[in-house]
């Protein structure tokens, strides 16, 4: 019997290891494909390349936000490895892999039977959103890793008595992580409430040791808010951009209720997929798990539910967006609640729940997008291919018109990139600026250039169409190159004289 039990344990561990290894290999595969930076990545990269260490403690340029320590680590990466996608995306990749291990630690402790452990691990390992942001130069993967890492640490420390040295470690760690991942304030709130509540009920002598870290965390966040977040919150651009993703917890009309429901569904879509079956399955199991924790395991409820609840409250107050990528850190927490809920469902009515849960779980696995990236390239704006083509065809002196939405990619790849093309002359257009208004002046040189160029990236179809129509006023398109991913270049021969 003992040998049989050991064999089963090995098989269980092997299955989990295979899923984890598959998730890691997928992230490495997408990372090594080295796709072009998209507009927000390029703008954030411009801040890292141009900025110094002190500037990372201030609001960023180009309508970007990222925590200071995240920016500092990224700066070190490009200083060591060069200004390229691999260096910029290294920290998100490491964080994405770490998240898988933190989830594995939690599911081993919380979820039974083992088949459900595999299911929850699979859902994150091959999540399209998790894979994307583990290989994208933004902070969302780091948010996920740090939040889940803190919660895992708290859960594994739940039975340990607090010491003064432990209190100091928690104080310093919590105060520091806020500067690498802002959503950790939600996790720290849950951790603080969990430990202080336990101390108040059972160990009042420990209460001071748990309150000191909370005071340190609040002080750190207050400084962070004053230096960085307050300016971002007052930004008209950011408020307008995120307005569709602020939830109304007390909707006063049917449209407000519909908007709030749609925002919440967006969070669950990042967790499973867009199908109605998967969404109902996820919402029902998360609710079942949450109710169970609130009734039976309040310490764990504080760790998993309070961060999500505070996130919703902050969104209601227009202080935090529920845009899918911004709330990516909630996905592992929701998956854990889902696993706990499914565990309770199976134990409550095993005869009819097991086949239903199995069928729907297999359906959600089938709909996972991430696995397809082993065979399909993940790409959104193939700026490098468009730039490479233009560099190969462009003659010296031929001017380039760059519409406003293509400026971030063009500036990064033309001037900052380790293999930058340094094409010139060029004109970086403001919004709504059309080539007919500026290109004639770029041709007013000796010798007169034979052709002009237009570079598109992240350009909306209407804007692109309007720009190409405008070109007809000053010239004729005689060459074009369009990638499959939102980037293209057009060459035109001007009408002479203008």
Coordinates of C-alpha atoms in Angstrom, one line a residue:
X1 CA 0.0 0.0 0.0
X2 CA 2.8 2.4 0.9
X3 CA 4.6 1.8 -2.4
X4 CA 1.3 2.2 -4.3
X5 CA 0.7 5.6 -2.5
X6 CA 4.2 6.7 -3.4
X7 CA 3.7 5.8 -7.0
X8 CA 0.4 7.8 -7.1
X9 CA 2.1 10.8 -5.5
X10 CA 4.9 10.6 -8.1
X11 CA 2.3 10.5 -10.9
X12 CA 0.4 13.5 -9.4
X13 CA 3.6 15.5 -9.1
X14 CA 4.7 14.5 -12.6
X15 CA 1.4 15.7 -14.1
X16 CA 1.7 19.1 -12.3
X17 CA 5.3 19.4 -13.4
X18 CA 4.3 18.7 -17.0
X19 CA 1.7 21.4 -16.9
X20 CA 4.1 23.9 -15.3
X21 CA 6.8 23.0 -17.8
X22 CA 4.4 23.4 -20.7
X23 CA 3.4 26.9 -19.4
X24 CA 7.1 27.9 -19.1
X25 CA 7.9 26.6 -22.5
X26 CA 5.0 28.4 -24.1
X27 CA 6.1 31.7 -22.5
X28 CA 9.7 31.2 -23.6
X29 CA 8.5 30.3 -27.1
X30 CA 6.5 33.5 -27.4
X31 CA 9.3 35.6 -25.8
X32 CA 12.0 34.2 -28.2
X33 CA 9.8 35.0 -31.2
X34 CA 10.7 38.6 -30.4
X35 CA 7.6 40.4 -31.7
X36 CA 7.7 44.2 -32.2
X37 CA 6.8 46.5 -29.4
X38 CA 3.2 47.8 -29.5
X39 CA 2.4 51.5 -29.0
X40 CA 2.2 51.4 -25.1
X41 CA 5.4 49.3 -24.9
X42 CA 7.2 51.7 -27.2
X43 CA 6.1 54.7 -25.1
X44 CA 7.1 53.0 -21.9
X45 CA 10.5 52.0 -23.4
X46 CA 11.0 55.6 -24.4
X47 CA 10.6 56.6 -20.8
X48 CA 13.1 54.0 -19.7
X49 CA 15.7 54.9 -22.3
X50 CA 15.3 58.7 -21.9
X51 CA 14.7 58.9 -18.1
X52 CA 17.1 58.8 -15.2
X53 CA 16.6 57.1 -11.9
X54 CA 15.1 60.2 -10.2
X55 CA 12.7 60.7 -13.0
X56 CA 11.2 57.3 -12.3
X57 CA 9.8 58.8 -9.1
X58 CA 7.7 61.2 -11.1
X59 CA 4.8 60.9 -13.4
X60 CA 6.0 59.5 -16.8
X61 CA 5.8 61.0 -20.2
X62 CA 3.7 59.9 -23.2
X63 CA 0.6 59.1 -21.1
X64 CA 2.3 56.1 -19.4
X65 CA 2.3 54.7 -15.9
X66 CA 4.6 52.1 -14.4
X67 CA 6.0 51.7 -10.8
X68 CA 9.5 53.1 -10.1
X69 CA 11.2 49.8 -9.2
X70 CA 9.8 48.1 -12.3
X71 CA 11.4 51.0 -14.3
X72 CA 14.7 50.8 -12.5
X73 CA 15.0 47.0 -13.1
X74 CA 14.1 47.6 -16.8
X75 CA 16.8 50.3 -17.0
X76 CA 19.4 47.9 -15.5
X77 CA 18.3 45.3 -18.1
X78 CA 18.9 47.5 -21.1
X79 CA 22.2 48.8 -19.7
X80 CA 23.4 45.2 -19.4
X81 CA 21.7 43.6 -22.4
X82 CA 21.2 46.5 -24.8
X83 CA 18.0 48.4 -25.9
X84 CA 16.0 45.5 -27.3
X85 CA 12.8 43.6 -26.7
X86 CA 14.5 40.8 -24.9
X87 CA 16.0 43.1 -22.3
X88 CA 12.7 45.1 -21.8
X89 CA 10.6 42.0 -21.5
X90 CA 12.9 39.9 -19.3
X91 CA 11.3 41.0 -16.0
X92 CA 7.7 40.3 -17.2
X93 CA 8.9 36.9 -18.4
X94 CA 10.4 36.0 -15.0
X95 CA 7.3 37.3 -13.3
X96 CA 5.0 35.2 -15.5
X97 CA 7.0 32.0 -14.7
X98 CA 7.1 32.8 -11.0
X99 CA 3.3 33.2 -11.0
X100 CA 2.9 29.6 -12.1
X101 CA 5.0 28.4 -9.2
X102 CA 3.1 30.5 -6.7
X103 CA -0.2 29.2 -8.0
X104 CA 1.2 25.6 -7.8
X105 CA 2.0 26.2 -4.1
X106 CA -1.5 27.4 -3.4
X107 CA -3.4 24.8 -5.3
X108 CA -1.5 22.0 -3.6
X109 CA -2.7 23.3 -0.3
X110 CA -6.3 24.3 -1.1
X111 CA -7.8 22.2 -3.9
X112 CA -8.9 18.6 -4.0
X113 CA -9.1 16.3 -5.9
X114 CA -5.8 16.5 -7.8
X115 CA -7.6 16.6 -11.1
X116 CA -8.9 20.1 -10.1
X117 CA -5.3 21.1 -9.2
X118 CA -4.3 20.2 -12.7
X119 CA -7.2 22.1 -14.2
X120 CA -6.5 25.3 -12.3
X121 CA -2.8 25.1 -13.2
X122 CA -3.7 24.5 -16.8
X123 CA -6.0 27.5 -17.0
X124 CA -3.2 29.9 -16.0
X125 CA -0.4 28.1 -17.8
X126 CA -2.2 28.3 -21.1
X127 CA -4.2 31.5 -20.6
X128 CA -3.9 33.7 -23.7
X129 CA -3.9 36.9 -21.5
X130 CA -1.3 35.5 -19.0
X131 CA 1.0 34.4 -21.8
X132 CA 0.7 37.7 -23.6
X133 CA 1.5 39.9 -20.6
X134 CA 4.3 37.6 -19.5
X135 CA 6.0 38.5 -22.8
X136 CA 5.0 42.2 -23.0
X137 CA 6.9 45.2 -21.7
X138 CA 4.3 46.3 -19.2
X139 CA 3.9 45.8 -15.5
X140 CA 0.8 43.6 -15.5
X141 CA 2.7 40.2 -15.3
X142 CA 4.7 41.6 -12.4
X143 CA 1.5 42.7 -10.6
X144 CA 0.2 39.1 -10.9
X145 CA 3.4 37.6 -9.6
X146 CA 3.9 40.0 -6.7
X147 CA 0.3 39.9 -5.5
X148 CA 0.1 36.1 -5.6
X149 CA 3.6 35.8 -4.1
X150 CA 2.6 37.9 -1.1
X151 CA -0.7 35.9 -0.6
X152 CA 1.2 32.6 -0.9
X153 CA 3.7 33.8 1.7
X154 CA 0.9 34.9 4.1
X155 CA -1.0 31.6 3.6
X156 CA 2.1 29.5 4.3
X157 CA 2.9 31.6 7.4
X158 CA -0.7 31.4 8.8
X159 CA 0.2 29.1 11.7
X160 CA 3.4 30.7 12.6
X161 CA 3.6 33.1 15.6
X162 CA 4.7 36.6 14.8
X163 CA 8.1 37.6 16.1
X164 CA 9.6 41.1 16.1
X165 CA 12.0 40.0 13.4
X166 CA 9.1 38.7 11.3
X167 CA 7.3 41.9 11.8
X168 CA 10.3 43.9 10.5
X169 CA 10.6 41.6 7.5
X170 CA 6.9 42.0 6.6
X171 CA 7.2 45.8 7.2
X172 CA 10.2 46.2 4.8
X173 CA 8.9 43.8 2.2
X174 CA 5.4 45.2 2.1
X175 CA 6.6 48.8 2.0
X176 CA 9.0 48.0 -0.9
X177 CA 6.8 45.9 -3.1
X178 CA 4.3 48.8 -3.5
X179 CA 7.0 50.5 -5.5
X180 CA 7.3 47.6 -8.0
X181 CA 3.5 46.8 -8.2
X182 CA 0.8 49.2 -7.2
X183 CA -2.0 46.6 -6.9
X184 CA -0.1 45.0 -4.0
X185 CA -1.8 47.6 -1.8
X186 CA -5.0 45.5 -2.2
X187 CA -3.2 42.3 -1.3
X188 CA -1.5 43.9 1.6
X189 CA -4.8 45.2 2.9
X190 CA -6.2 41.6 2.9
X191 CA -3.0 40.3 4.5
X192 CA -3.1 43.0 7.2
X193 CA -6.8 42.4 8.0
X194 CA -6.2 38.6 8.1
X195 CA -3.3 38.7 10.5
X196 CA -4.5 41.5 12.7
X197 CA -8.0 39.9 12.9
X198 CA -6.4 36.6 14.0
X199 CA -4.3 38.4 16.6
X200 CA -7.3 40.3 17.9
X201 CA -9.4 37.2 18.3
X202 CA -6.8 34.7 19.6
X203 CA -3.4 36.4 20.4
X204 CA -3.9 40.0 21.5
X205 CA -0.3 40.0 22.6
X206 CA 0.7 39.7 19.0
X207 CA -1.5 42.6 17.8
X208 CA 1.2 45.3 18.0
X209 CA 3.6 43.1 15.9
X210 CA 0.9 42.9 13.2
X211 CA -0.1 46.6 13.3
X212 CA 3.5 47.9 12.8
X213 CA 3.8 46.4 9.3
X214 CA 0.4 47.9 8.4
X215 CA 1.5 51.3 9.5
X216 CA 4.6 51.0 7.4
X217 CA 2.6 49.9 4.4
X218 CA 0.2 52.8 4.7
X219 CA 3.1 55.2 5.0
X220 CA 4.8 53.8 2.0
X221 CA 1.6 53.9 -0.1
X222 CA 0.9 57.5 1.1
X223 CA 4.3 58.6 -0.2
X224 CA 3.8 56.7 -3.4
X225 CA 0.4 58.3 -3.9
X226 CA 1.8 61.8 -3.3
X227 CA 4.7 61.4 -5.7
X228 CA 3.1 59.5 -8.6
X229 CA -0.5 58.4 -8.4
X230 CA -2.1 61.8 -7.5
X231 CA -0.9 63.3 -10.7
X232 CA -2.0 60.3 -12.8
X233 CA -5.4 60.4 -11.2
X234 CA -5.8 64.1 -12.1
X235 CA -4.8 63.4 -15.7
X236 CA -7.7 64.2 -18.0
X237 CA -6.3 61.8 -20.6
X238 CA -6.1 58.9 -18.3
X239 CA -9.5 59.6 -16.7
X240 CA -11.1 59.8 -20.2
X241 CA -9.2 56.7 -21.4
X242 CA -10.2 54.5 -18.4
X243 CA -13.8 56.0 -18.0
X244 CA -15.4 53.0 -19.8
X245 CA -13.7 50.7 -17.2
X246 CA -14.9 52.3 -14.0
X247 CA -17.6 50.2 -12.4
X248 CA -20.7 51.5 -10.7
X249 CA -21.4 49.4 -7.6
X250 CA -24.7 51.3 -7.0
X251 CA -26.1 51.7 -10.6
X252 CA -28.9 54.2 -10.8
X253 CA -30.1 53.2 -14.2
X254 CA -30.3 50.2 -16.6
X255 CA -27.5 51.5 -18.8
X256 CA -25.2 51.8 -15.7
X257 CA -26.1 48.3 -14.6
X258 CA -25.4 46.9 -18.1
X259 CA -22.1 48.7 -18.2
X260 CA -21.1 47.3 -14.7
X261 CA -22.1 43.8 -15.7
X262 CA -20.1 44.0 -18.9
X263 CA -17.0 45.2 -17.1
X264 CA -17.2 42.3 -14.6
X265 CA -17.7 39.9 -17.5
X266 CA -14.5 41.3 -19.0
X267 CA -12.6 40.3 -15.9
X268 CA -14.0 36.7 -16.1
X269 CA -13.2 36.6 -19.8
X270 CA -9.5 37.1 -18.9
X271 CA -9.9 34.1 -16.6
X272 CA -11.6 31.6 -18.9
X273 CA -12.9 32.6 -22.4
X274 CA -15.8 34.6 -24.0
X275 CA -18.4 31.8 -24.3
X276 CA -21.5 31.9 -22.2
X277 CA -21.0 28.4 -20.8
X278 CA -17.5 29.2 -19.6
X279 CA -18.6 32.5 -18.0
X280 CA -21.5 31.0 -16.1
X281 CA -19.3 28.1 -15.0
X282 CA -16.6 30.5 -13.7
X283 CA -18.9 32.9 -12.0
X284 CA -20.9 30.2 -10.3
X285 CA -17.8 28.4 -9.0
X286 CA -16.2 31.6 -7.8
X287 CA -19.4 32.6 -6.0
X288 CA -19.6 29.1 -4.4
X289 CA -16.0 29.3 -3.3
X290 CA -16.3 32.8 -1.9
X291 CA -19.4 31.9 0.1
X292 CA -17.7 28.8 1.5
X293 CA -14.6 30.9 2.6
X294 CA -16.6 33.6 4.2
X295 CA -18.5 31.0 6.2
X296 CA -15.7 28.6 7.1
X297 CA -12.2 30.0 6.4
X298 CA -12.2 33.7 7.0
X299 CA -8.4 34.1 7.1
X300 CA -8.2 32.7 3.6
X301 CA -11.2 34.8 2.6
X302 CA -9.3 37.9 3.6
X303 CA -6.4 36.9 1.5
X304 CA -8.3 36.1 -1.7
X305 CA -11.6 38.1 -1.5
X306 CA -10.6 41.4 0.1
X307 CA -8.0 42.4 -2.7
X308 CA -10.8 41.8 -5.3
X309 CA -13.4 43.7 -3.3
X310 CA -11.0 46.7 -2.7
X311 CA -10.2 46.7 -6.4
X312 CA -13.9 47.0 -7.2
X313 CA -14.3 49.7 -4.6
X314 CA -11.4 51.7 -6.0
X315 CA -12.9 51.4 -9.5
X316 CA -16.2 52.7 -8.2
X317 CA -14.4 55.7 -6.9
X318 CA -12.7 56.2 -10.3
X319 CA -9.3 55.5 -8.7
X320 CA -8.6 52.2 -10.5
X321 CA -9.5 50.9 -13.9
X322 CA -11.0 47.4 -14.5
X323 CA -9.4 47.2 -18.0
X324 CA -8.6 43.5 -18.5
X325 CA -4.8 43.9 -18.4
X326 CA -4.9 46.2 -15.4
X327 CA -6.8 43.6 -13.3
X328 CA -4.8 40.7 -14.6
X329 CA -3.5 40.3 -11.0
X330 CA -7.0 39.1 -10.0
X331 CA -7.0 36.2 -12.4
X332 CA -5.0 33.8 -10.1
X333 CA -7.1 34.8 -7.1
X334 CA -10.3 34.1 -9.1
X335 CA -8.9 30.8 -10.3
X336 CA -8.2 29.8 -6.7
X337 CA -11.7 30.7 -5.6
X338 CA -13.0 28.8 -8.6
X339 CA -11.0 25.7 -7.6
X340 CA -12.2 26.0 -4.0
X341 CA -15.8 26.3 -5.2
X342 CA -15.5 23.3 -7.5
X343 CA -14.0 21.3 -4.7
X344 CA -17.0 22.1 -2.5
X345 CA -19.5 21.3 -5.3
X346 CA -18.0 17.9 -5.9
X347 CA -18.0 17.0 -2.2
X348 CA -21.5 18.3 -1.8
X349 CA -23.2 16.4 -4.6
X350 CA -20.6 14.1 -6.2
X351 CA -23.0 12.0 -8.3
X352 CA -24.3 14.7 -10.6
X353 CA -21.6 17.4 -10.2
X354 CA -18.6 15.4 -11.2
X355 CA -19.7 14.7 -14.8
X356 CA -21.0 18.2 -15.3
X357 CA -17.9 19.8 -13.9
X358 CA -15.7 17.5 -16.0
X359 CA -17.5 18.3 -19.3
X360 CA -17.5 22.1 -18.8
X361 CA -13.9 22.1 -17.6
X362 CA -12.9 20.2 -20.7
X363 CA -14.8 22.8 -22.8
X364 CA -13.0 25.7 -21.1
X365 CA -9.7 23.9 -21.7
X366 CA -10.5 23.5 -25.4
X367 CA -11.3 27.2 -25.7
X368 CA -8.0 28.3 -24.2
X369 CA -6.2 30.6 -26.6
X370 CA -2.7 30.3 -25.2
X371 CA -1.9 26.8 -26.4
X372 CA -2.4 28.0 -30.0
X373 CA 0.7 30.2 -29.8
X374 CA 2.9 27.2 -30.0
X375 CA 2.0 27.1 -33.7
X376 CA 0.7 30.6 -34.4
X377 CA 2.9 33.7 -34.0
X378 CA 1.7 36.3 -31.4
X379 CA 2.1 39.7 -33.1
X380 CA 0.1 42.9 -32.9
X381 CA 2.0 45.7 -34.6
X382 CA 4.8 44.4 -36.9
X383 CA 6.7 47.7 -36.9
X384 CA 10.1 46.1 -37.4
X385 CA 9.1 44.5 -40.7
X386 CA 7.7 47.7 -42.0
X387 CA 10.8 49.7 -40.9
X388 CA 13.1 47.0 -42.4
X389 CA 11.3 47.2 -45.8
X390 CA 11.4 51.0 -45.9
X391 CA 15.1 51.0 -45.0
X392 CA 15.8 48.7 -47.8
X393 CA 13.9 50.7 -50.4
X394 CA 14.4 54.3 -49.3
X395 CA 16.9 56.6 -51.0
X396 CA 19.0 59.2 -49.2
X397 CA 17.0 62.4 -48.6
X398 CA 13.5 61.0 -49.1
X399 CA 11.3 62.3 -46.3
X400 CA 9.1 60.2 -44.1
X401 CA 5.7 61.3 -42.8
X402 CA 4.8 59.6 -39.4
X403 CA 1.2 59.9 -38.2
X404 CA 0.8 60.6 -34.5
X405 CA -0.3 57.0 -33.6
X406 CA 2.8 55.6 -35.4
X407 CA 5.3 58.0 -33.7
X408 CA 6.0 55.8 -30.6
X409 CA 7.1 52.8 -32.7
X410 CA 9.0 54.9 -35.2
X411 CA 10.9 56.9 -32.6
X412 CA 11.9 53.7 -30.7
X413 CA 13.0 51.6 -33.6
X414 CA 14.5 54.5 -35.6
X415 CA 16.4 56.2 -32.8
X416 CA 16.7 54.1 -29.6
X417 CA 16.7 50.5 -30.7
X418 CA 20.1 48.6 -30.5
X419 CA 19.7 48.0 -34.3
X420 CA 18.1 51.4 -35.0
X421 CA 17.8 52.4 -38.7
X422 CA 18.3 56.1 -38.2
X423 CA 16.3 57.0 -41.2
X424 CA 16.0 60.7 -42.0
X425 CA 14.5 63.2 -42.7
X426 CA 11.2 62.6 -41.0
X427 CA 8.2 64.5 -39.7
X428 CA 6.5 63.4 -36.5
X429 CA 2.9 64.5 -37.0
X430 CA 0.6 65.8 -34.3
X431 CA -3.0 64.3 -34.1
X432 CA -5.1 65.1 -37.2
X433 CA -2.1 66.5 -39.1
X434 CA -2.2 65.3 -42.7
X435 CA 0.8 65.0 -45.1
X436 CA -0.4 67.6 -47.6
X437 CA 0.1 70.3 -44.9
X438 CA 3.8 69.5 -44.3
X439 CA 5.3 67.3 -47.0
X440 CA 5.8 70.1 -49.6
X441 CA 8.1 71.8 -47.2
X442 CA 10.2 68.6 -46.8
X443 CA 10.6 68.5 -50.5
X444 CA 11.8 72.1 -50.7
X445 CA 15.4 71.1 -50.6
X446 CA 18.2 70.6 -53.1
X447 CA 18.6 68.1 -54.6
X448 CA 14.8 67.5 -54.7
X449 CA 13.9 64.0 -53.4
X450 CA 12.3 61.7 -55.9
X451 CA 9.8 60.1 -53.5
X452 CA 8.3 60.5 -50.1
X453 CA 7.2 57.8 -47.5
X454 CA 4.5 57.3 -45.0
X455 CA 4.9 54.9 -42.0
X456 CA 1.8 53.5 -40.4
X457 CA 1.7 51.5 -37.1
X458 CA -1.2 51.2 -34.7
X459 CA -3.1 53.4 -37.1
X460 CA -6.9 53.1 -37.1
X461 CA -8.4 52.2 -40.5
X462 CA -10.2 55.5 -40.8
X463 CA -7.1 57.5 -40.1
X464 CA -5.1 55.4 -42.6
X465 CA -7.7 55.8 -45.3
X466 CA -7.9 59.6 -44.7
X467 CA -4.1 59.9 -44.9
X468 CA -3.9 58.0 -48.2
X469 CA -6.7 60.1 -49.7
X470 CA -4.9 63.2 -48.6
X471 CA -1.7 62.0 -50.3
X472 CA -3.5 62.2 -53.7
X473 CA -3.5 65.9 -53.4
X474 CA 0.3 66.0 -53.5
X475 CA 1.4 62.8 -55.2
X476 CA 0.8 59.3 -56.4
X477 CA 1.5 56.1 -54.5
X478 CA 3.9 53.9 -56.4
X479 CA 5.0 51.3 -53.8
X480 CA 3.5 49.8 -50.7
X481 CA 4.3 47.2 -48.1
X482 CA 1.6 46.0 -45.7
X483 CA 2.3 43.5 -42.9
X484 CA -0.4 41.3 -41.5
X485 CA -0.3 43.1 -38.2
X486 CA -1.3 46.8 -38.3
X487 CA 1.9 48.2 -39.7
X488 CA 2.7 49.3 -43.3
X489 CA 4.7 51.8 -45.4
X490 CA 3.7 53.6 -48.6
X491 CA 6.0 55.4 -51.1
X492 CA 4.6 58.2 -53.2
X493 CA 6.0 60.3 -56.0
X494 CA 5.1 64.0 -55.6
X495 CA 3.4 66.1 -58.1
X496 CA 5.8 68.7 -59.3
X497 CA 5.6 71.6 -58.6
X498 CA 3.5 71.3 -55.4

